[in-house]
XYZ file of C-alpha atoms in Angstrom:
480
model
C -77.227 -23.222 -196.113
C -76.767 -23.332 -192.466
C -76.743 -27.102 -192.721
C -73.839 -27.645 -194.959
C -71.982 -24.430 -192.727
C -72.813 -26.134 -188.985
C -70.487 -29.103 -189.359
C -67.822 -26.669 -190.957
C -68.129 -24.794 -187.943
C -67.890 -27.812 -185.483
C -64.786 -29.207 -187.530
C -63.340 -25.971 -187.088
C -63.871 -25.745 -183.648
C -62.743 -29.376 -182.684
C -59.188 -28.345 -184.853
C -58.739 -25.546 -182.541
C -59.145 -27.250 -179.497
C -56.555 -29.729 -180.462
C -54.413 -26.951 -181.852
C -54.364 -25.369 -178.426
C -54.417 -28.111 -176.429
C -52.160 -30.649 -178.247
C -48.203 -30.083 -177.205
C -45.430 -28.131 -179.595
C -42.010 -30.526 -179.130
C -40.529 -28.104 -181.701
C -41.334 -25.162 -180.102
C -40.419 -26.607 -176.644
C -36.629 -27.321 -177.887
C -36.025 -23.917 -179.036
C -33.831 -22.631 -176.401
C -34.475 -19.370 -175.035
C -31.705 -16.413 -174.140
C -31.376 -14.139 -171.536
C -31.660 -10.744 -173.579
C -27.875 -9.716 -171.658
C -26.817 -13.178 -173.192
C -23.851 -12.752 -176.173
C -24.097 -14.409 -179.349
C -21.033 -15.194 -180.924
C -20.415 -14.556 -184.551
C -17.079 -15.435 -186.667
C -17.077 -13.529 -189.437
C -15.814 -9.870 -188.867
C -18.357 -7.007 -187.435
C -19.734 -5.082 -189.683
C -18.361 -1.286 -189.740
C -21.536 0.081 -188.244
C -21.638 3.995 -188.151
C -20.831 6.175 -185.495
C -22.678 6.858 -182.580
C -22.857 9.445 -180.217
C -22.184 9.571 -176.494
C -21.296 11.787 -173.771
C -18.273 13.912 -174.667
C -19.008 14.475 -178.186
C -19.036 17.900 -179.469
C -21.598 18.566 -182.556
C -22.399 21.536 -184.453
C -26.393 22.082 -184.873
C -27.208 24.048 -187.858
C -30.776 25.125 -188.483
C -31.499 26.475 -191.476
C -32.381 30.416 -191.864
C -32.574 30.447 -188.014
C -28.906 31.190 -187.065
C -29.907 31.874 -183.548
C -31.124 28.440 -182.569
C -27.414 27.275 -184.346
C -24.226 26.507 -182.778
C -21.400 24.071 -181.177
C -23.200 21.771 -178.221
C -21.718 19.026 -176.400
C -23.110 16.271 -175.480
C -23.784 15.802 -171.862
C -23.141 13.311 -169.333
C -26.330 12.286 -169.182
C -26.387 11.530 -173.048
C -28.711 14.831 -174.283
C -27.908 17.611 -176.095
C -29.361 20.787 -173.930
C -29.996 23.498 -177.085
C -32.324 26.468 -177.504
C -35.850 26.316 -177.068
C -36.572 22.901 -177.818
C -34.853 21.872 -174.432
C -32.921 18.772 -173.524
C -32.752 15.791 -176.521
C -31.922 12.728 -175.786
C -29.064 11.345 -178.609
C -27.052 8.611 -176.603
C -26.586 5.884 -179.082
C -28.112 7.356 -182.094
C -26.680 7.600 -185.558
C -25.757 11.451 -186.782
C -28.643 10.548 -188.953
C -30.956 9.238 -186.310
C -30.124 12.293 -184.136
C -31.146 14.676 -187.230
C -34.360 13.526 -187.334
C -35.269 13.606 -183.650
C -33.904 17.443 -183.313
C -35.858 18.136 -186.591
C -38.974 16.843 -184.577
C -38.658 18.994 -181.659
C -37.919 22.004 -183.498
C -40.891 21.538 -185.573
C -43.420 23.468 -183.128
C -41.467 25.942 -182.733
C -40.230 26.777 -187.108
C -42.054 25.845 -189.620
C -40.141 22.579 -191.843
C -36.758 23.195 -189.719
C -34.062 21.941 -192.054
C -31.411 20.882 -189.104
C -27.798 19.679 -190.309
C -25.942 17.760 -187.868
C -22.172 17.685 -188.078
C -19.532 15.912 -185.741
C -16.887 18.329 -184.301
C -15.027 16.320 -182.002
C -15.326 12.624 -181.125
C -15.249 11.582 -177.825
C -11.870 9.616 -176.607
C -12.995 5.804 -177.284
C -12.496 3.802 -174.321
C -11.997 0.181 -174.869
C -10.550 -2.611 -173.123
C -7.839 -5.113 -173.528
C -7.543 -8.297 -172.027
C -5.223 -11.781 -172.871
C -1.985 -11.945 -174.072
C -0.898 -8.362 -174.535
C 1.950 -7.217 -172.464
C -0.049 -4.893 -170.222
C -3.776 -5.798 -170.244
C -6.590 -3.345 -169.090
C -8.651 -0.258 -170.198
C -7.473 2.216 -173.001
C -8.561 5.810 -173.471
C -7.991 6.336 -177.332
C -8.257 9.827 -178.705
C -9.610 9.980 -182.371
C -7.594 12.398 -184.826
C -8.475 15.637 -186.982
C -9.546 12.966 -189.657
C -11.887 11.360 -187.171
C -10.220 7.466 -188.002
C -11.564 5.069 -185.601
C -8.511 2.794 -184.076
C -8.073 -0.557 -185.228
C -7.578 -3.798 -183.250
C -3.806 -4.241 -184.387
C -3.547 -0.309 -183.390
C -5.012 -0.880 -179.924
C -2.984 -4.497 -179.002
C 0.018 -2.222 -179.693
C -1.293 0.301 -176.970
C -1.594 -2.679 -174.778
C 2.169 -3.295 -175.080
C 1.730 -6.158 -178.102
C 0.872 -9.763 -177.837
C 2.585 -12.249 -175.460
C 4.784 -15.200 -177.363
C 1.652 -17.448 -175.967
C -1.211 -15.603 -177.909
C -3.215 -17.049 -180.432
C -3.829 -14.614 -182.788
C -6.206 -16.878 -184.956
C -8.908 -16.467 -183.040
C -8.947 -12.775 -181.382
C -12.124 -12.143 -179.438
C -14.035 -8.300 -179.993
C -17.211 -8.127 -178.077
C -19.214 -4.885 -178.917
C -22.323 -4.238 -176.912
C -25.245 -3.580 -179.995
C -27.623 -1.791 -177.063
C -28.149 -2.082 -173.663
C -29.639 -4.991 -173.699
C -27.460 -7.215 -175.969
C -23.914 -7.863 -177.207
C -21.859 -10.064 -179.802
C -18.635 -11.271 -179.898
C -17.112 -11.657 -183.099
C -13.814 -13.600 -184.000
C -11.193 -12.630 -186.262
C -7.726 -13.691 -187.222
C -4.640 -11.735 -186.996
C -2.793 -14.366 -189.023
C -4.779 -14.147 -192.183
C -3.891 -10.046 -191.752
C -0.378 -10.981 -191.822
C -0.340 -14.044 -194.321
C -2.488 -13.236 -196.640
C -3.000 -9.170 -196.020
C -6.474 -9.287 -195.306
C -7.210 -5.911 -193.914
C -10.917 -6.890 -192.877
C -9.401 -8.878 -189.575
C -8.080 -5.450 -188.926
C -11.618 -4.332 -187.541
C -12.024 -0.822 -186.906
C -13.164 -0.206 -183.020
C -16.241 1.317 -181.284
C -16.537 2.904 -178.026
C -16.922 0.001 -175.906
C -15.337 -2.857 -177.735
C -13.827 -5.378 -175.324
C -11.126 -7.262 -176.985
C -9.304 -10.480 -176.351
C -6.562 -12.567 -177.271
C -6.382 -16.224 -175.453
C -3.778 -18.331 -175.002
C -2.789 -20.685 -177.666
C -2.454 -23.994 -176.969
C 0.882 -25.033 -178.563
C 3.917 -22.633 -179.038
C 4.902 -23.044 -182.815
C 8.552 -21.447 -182.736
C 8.469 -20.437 -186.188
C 5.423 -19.274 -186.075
C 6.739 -17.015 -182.877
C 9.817 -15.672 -184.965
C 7.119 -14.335 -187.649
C 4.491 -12.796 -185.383
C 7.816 -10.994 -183.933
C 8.149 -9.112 -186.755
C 4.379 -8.008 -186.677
C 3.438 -4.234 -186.177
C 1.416 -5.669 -182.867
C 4.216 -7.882 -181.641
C 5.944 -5.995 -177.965
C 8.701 -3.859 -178.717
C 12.259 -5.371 -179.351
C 14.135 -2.969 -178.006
C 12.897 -3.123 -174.492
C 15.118 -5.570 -171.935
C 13.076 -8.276 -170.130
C 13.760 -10.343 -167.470
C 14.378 -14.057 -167.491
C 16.208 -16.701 -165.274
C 18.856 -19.471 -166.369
C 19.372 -22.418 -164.400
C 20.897 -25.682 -164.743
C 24.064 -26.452 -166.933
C 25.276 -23.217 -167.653
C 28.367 -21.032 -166.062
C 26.320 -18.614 -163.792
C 22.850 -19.779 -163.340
C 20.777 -17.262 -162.362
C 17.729 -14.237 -163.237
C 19.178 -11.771 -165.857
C 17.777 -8.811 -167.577
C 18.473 -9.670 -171.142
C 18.420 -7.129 -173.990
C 19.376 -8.256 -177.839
C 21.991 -5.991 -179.691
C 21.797 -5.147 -183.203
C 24.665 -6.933 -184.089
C 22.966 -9.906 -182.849
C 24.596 -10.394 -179.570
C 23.441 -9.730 -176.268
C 23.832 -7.691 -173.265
C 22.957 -8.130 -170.113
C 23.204 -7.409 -166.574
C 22.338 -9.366 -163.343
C 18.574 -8.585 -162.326
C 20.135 -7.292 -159.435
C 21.841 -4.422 -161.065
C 19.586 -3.267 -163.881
C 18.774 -3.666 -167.658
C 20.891 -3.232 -170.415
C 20.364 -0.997 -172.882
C 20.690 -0.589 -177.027
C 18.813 -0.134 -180.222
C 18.250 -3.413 -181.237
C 16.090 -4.882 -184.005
C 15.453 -8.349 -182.819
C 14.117 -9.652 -179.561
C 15.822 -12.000 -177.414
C 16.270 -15.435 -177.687
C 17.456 -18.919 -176.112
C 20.978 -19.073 -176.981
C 21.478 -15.082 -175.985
C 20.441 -15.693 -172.848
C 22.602 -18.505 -172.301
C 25.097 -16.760 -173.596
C 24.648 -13.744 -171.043
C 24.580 -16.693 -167.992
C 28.514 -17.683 -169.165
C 27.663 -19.721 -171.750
C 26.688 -23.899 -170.981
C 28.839 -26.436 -169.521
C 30.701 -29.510 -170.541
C 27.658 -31.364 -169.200
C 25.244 -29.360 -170.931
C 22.305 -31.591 -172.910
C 21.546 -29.209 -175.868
C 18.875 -31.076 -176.733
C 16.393 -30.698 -174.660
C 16.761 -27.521 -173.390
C 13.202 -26.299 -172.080
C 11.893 -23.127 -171.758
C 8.902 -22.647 -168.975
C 6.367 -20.008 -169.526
C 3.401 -18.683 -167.712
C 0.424 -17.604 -169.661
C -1.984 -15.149 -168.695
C -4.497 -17.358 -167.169
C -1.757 -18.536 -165.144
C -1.197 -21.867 -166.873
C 2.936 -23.037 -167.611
C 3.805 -23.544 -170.824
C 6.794 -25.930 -171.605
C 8.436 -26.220 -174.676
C 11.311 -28.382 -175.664
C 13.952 -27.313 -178.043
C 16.844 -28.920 -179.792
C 19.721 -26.482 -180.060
C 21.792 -29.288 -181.350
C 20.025 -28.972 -184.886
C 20.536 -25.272 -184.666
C 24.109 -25.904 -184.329
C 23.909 -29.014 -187.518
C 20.848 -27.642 -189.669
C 21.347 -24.461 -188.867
C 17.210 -24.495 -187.788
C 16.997 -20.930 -186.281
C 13.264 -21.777 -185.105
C 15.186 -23.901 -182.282
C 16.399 -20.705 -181.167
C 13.479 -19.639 -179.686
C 12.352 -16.089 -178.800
C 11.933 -15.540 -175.343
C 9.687 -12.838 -173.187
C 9.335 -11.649 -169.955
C 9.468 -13.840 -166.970
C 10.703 -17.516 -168.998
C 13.003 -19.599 -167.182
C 15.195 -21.461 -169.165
C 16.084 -24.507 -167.923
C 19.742 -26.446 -169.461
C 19.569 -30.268 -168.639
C 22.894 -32.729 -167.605
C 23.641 -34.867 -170.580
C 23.587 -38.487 -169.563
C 26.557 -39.262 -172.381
C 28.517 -36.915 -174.012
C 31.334 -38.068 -177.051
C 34.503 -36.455 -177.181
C 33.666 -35.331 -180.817
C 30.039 -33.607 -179.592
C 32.096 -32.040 -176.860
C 34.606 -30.768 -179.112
C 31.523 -29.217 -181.320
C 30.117 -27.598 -178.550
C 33.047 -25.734 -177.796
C 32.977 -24.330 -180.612
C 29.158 -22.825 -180.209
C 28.380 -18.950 -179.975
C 26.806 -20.544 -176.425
C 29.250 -22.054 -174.676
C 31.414 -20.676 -172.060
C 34.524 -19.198 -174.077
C 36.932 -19.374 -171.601
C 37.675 -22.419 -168.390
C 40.363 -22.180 -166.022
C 42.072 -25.376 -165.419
C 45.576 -25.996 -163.125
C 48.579 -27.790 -164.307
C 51.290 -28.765 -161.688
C 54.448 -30.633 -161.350
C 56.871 -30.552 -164.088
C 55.940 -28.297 -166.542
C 57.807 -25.062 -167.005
C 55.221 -22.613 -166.029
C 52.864 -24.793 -163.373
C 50.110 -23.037 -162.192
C 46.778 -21.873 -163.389
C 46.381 -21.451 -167.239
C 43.232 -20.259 -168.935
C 42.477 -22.336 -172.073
C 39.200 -22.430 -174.527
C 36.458 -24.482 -173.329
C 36.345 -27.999 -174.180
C 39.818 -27.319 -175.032
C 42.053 -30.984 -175.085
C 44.507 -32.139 -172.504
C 47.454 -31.226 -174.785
C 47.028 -27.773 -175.491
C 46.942 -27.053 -171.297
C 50.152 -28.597 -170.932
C 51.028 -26.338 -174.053
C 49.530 -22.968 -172.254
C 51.457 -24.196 -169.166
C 54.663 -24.166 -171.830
C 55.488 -27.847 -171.546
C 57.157 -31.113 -170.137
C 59.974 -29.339 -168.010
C 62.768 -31.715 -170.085
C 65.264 -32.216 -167.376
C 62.509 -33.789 -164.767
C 59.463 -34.735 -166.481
C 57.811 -37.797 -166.988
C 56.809 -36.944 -170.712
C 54.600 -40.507 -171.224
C 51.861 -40.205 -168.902
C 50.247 -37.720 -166.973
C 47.166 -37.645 -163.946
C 44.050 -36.188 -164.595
C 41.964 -34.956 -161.337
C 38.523 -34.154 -162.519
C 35.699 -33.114 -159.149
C 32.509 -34.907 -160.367
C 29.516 -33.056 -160.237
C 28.237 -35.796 -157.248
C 31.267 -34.353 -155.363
C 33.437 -37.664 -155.588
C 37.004 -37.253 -157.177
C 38.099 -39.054 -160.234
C 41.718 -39.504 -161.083
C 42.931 -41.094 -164.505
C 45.949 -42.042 -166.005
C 46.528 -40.399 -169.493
C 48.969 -41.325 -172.195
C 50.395 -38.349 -173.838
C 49.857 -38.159 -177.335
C 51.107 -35.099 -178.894
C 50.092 -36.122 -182.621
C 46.577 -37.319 -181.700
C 43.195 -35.568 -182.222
C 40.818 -35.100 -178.956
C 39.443 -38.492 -177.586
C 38.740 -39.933 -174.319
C 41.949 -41.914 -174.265
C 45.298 -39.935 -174.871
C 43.582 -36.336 -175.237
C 40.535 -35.486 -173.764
C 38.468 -32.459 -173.397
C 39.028 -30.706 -169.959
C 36.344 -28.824 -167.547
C 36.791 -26.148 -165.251
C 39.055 -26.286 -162.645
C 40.471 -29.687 -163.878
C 43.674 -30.414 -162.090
C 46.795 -32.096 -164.817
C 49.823 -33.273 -162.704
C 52.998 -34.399 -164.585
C 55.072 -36.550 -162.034
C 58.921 -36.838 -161.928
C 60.976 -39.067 -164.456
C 62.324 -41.994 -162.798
C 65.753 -40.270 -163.271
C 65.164 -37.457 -161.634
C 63.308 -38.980 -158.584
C 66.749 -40.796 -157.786
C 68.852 -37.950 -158.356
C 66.395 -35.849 -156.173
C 66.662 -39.181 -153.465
C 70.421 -38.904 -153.591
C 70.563 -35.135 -153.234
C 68.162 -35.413 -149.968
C 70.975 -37.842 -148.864
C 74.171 -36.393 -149.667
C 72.711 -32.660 -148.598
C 73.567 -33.344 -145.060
C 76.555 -34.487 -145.555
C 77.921 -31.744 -147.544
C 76.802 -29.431 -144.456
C 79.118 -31.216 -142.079
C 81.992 -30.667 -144.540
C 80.946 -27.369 -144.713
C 81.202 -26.988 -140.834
C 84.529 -28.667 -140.997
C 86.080 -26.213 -143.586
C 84.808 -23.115 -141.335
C 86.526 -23.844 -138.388
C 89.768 -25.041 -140.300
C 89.985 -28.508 -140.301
């Protein structure tokens, strides 16, 4: 027998020798965690049940022993202090868990304690917000009679709503599972809204740290739909922006949107508007407040700059031109605080386009141009903007027809590189705006009608014979 078992043995013995001295590649490539290190999950966290904490209020029944049971709170220090069985330990336990550990120390001291645990009053949750929400930090949320734990869309709107820059696909809740570990989960605020899929809307735990990055692309449709969302910022509340470039009064504003769908707005200088208004702000209402865009105004590629949280600048390009043709309202895109919008110099402009623009909710309503010589009212007149050449010389009420040269007239335009132009213009009663005979006019364009050749000689000959008739004059007042 104790041959055939003696190589058995020695086999067995050489196989564990190799088996402990032989390397493990597999086991070497597992990676190994710090136990403080998060884990990231997608799916949603499950809804775990409540633990308790400091500042939790319980009621402690023990059964057929009414004097060991009352209302205790839990201390700072995470124990419950109650009678006779001393100080308990029930920071992060389960009402369940917590049961069973009273039940234990009460069991010296009555015989089978039946102990009933009941919640009172929660604690007030405290959980933090950080991201794209208008005011980022720590929130102290106070649960209600029913005890309902607050949801993340409920919490983002205590955090003033998302930014326009938030990317609410991938929403970030990291909830600590005990002191030694934590996991983030992801979940998607878009799927909520599309596709009413209340499990994104996680309900929160003491703790929970939640937040929203930036997005990397601003889809402007996409923005007018999350700005109808219960957890976008408020639309009634003004914000503050700056126009600059081609526009009448560049400058920061503090824009609010009016429920008619216009704005108000006041210089940031003097204050916010006010209103009850049911949509935020947007492009063309902020133009609108900074006098409305220029003749030189390139519609197209308007841009609107916009810092993110992380302190990156967004810039997004929009076409207000196919707003005005397509009527594509995602070109008019809705702004938040601190965006600059920025109005470009076209580089060619038709006399058609310029005529259209007039036209737009956005553009300056009224110009002031002058209109001298001989017309019967000269002066300043105030006409439409874009308005044509003809209809100025109309406001000023017309050729003067004794003395005016009613063919031509000058045009004196200040370009905006400070150098004069001057142009000759056929008049053209009968024609439609062009370049040629009846062009569009800018502010403080300058129309001079000269003198008809008739009257400049009468006017010579008058200048000549005027002296004259003051000799005779002379003549018949001392009687000659």
């Amino acid at each position: 027998m104790s041959k055939h078992l003696t190589p058995s043995v020695a086999g067995l013995t050489l196989f564990a020798f190799f088996a402990v001295t032989a390397p493990l590649p597999g086991i070497a490539q597992v990676p190994t965690f710090s136990p403080s290190t998060p884990t990231t999950v997608t799916n949603p966290p499950p809804d775990l049940p409540y633990t308790l904490g400091p500042g939790d209020r319980v009621g402690v029944t023990l059964f057929d022993v009414p004097e060991y049971s009352g209302e205790y709170q839990v201390l700072v220090d995470g124990t419950l202090n109650l009678p006779i069985a001393g100080s308990i330990p029930v920071e992060g336990l389960t009402i369940n868990a917590a049961t069973q550990r009273i039940s234990g120390r009460y069991a010296p001291f009555v015989r089978r304690p039946l102990v009933t645990l009941t919640l009172i009053d929660a604690r007030p949750l405290k959980i933090a917000v950080a991201g794209e929400v208008s005011r980022p930090g720590s929130y102290s949320v106070t649960l209600n009679e029913g005890q309902q734990f607050p949801t993340v869309t409920q919490v983002v709107q205590l955090a003033g709503g998302i930014s326009r820059s938030a990317d609410v696909r991938n929403v970030q809740i990291r909830r600590r599972m005990n002191p030694a570990t934590r996991q983030t989960y992801t979940v998607n605020l878009w799927d909520l809204l599309q596709n009413s899929d209340l499990s994104q809307d996680v309900t929160l735990r003491d703790g929970d740290e939640i937040l929203i990055p930036t997005t990397t692309g601003i889809d402007p449709l996409e923005s007018r739909q999350l700005a109808t969302a219960s957890f976008s910022p408020e639309a009634v509340k003004p914000i503050k922006v700056a126009v600059v470039g081609e526009v009448v009064r560049p400058g920061p504003y503090t824009v609010t949107a009016a429920t008619s769908g216009a704005a108000t707005a006041d210089r940031a200088s003097g204050g916010g508007g006010g209103g009850n208004n049911t949509e935020p702000p947007t492009v063309t209402q902020a133009i609108q407040v900074a006098g409305g865009i220029t003749q030189s105004a390139d519609i197209r590629n308007v841009e609107v700059r916009r810092t993110t949280r992380d302190g990156t600048e967004q810039v997004l390009v929009i076409n207000l031109w196919e707003l005005l043709q397509e009527g594509d309202l995602s070109e008019d895109v809705i702004l938040q605080q601190g965006d600059t919008i920025r109005v470009p110099e076209a580089e060619t402009l038709t006399a058609s386009e310029a005529t259209e623009l007039a036209s737009a909710s956005f553009s300056a309503a009224i110009i002031n141009v002058n209109v001298v010589g001989e017309v019967e009212k000269p002066g300043a007149v105030s006409v439409p903007a874009n308005a044509p050449l003809n209809q100025a010389l109309l406001a000023a009420g017309g050729f003067d027809n004794r003395r005016a040269r009613k063919s031509s007239v000058e045009l004196v335009r200040l370009q905006p590189n400070g150098t004069v132009r001057k142009r000759e213009i056929d008049v053209d009663f009968t024609a439609d705006v062009n370049d040629q005979s009846n062009p569009p006019l800018r502010p403080n364009d300058v129309i001079i009608v000269r003198r008809s050749g008739l009257t400049r000689v009468t006017d010579t000959l008058g200048t000549i014979v005027s002296p004259i008739g003051s000799v005779f004059s002379v003549f018949r007042f001392f009687g000659f």
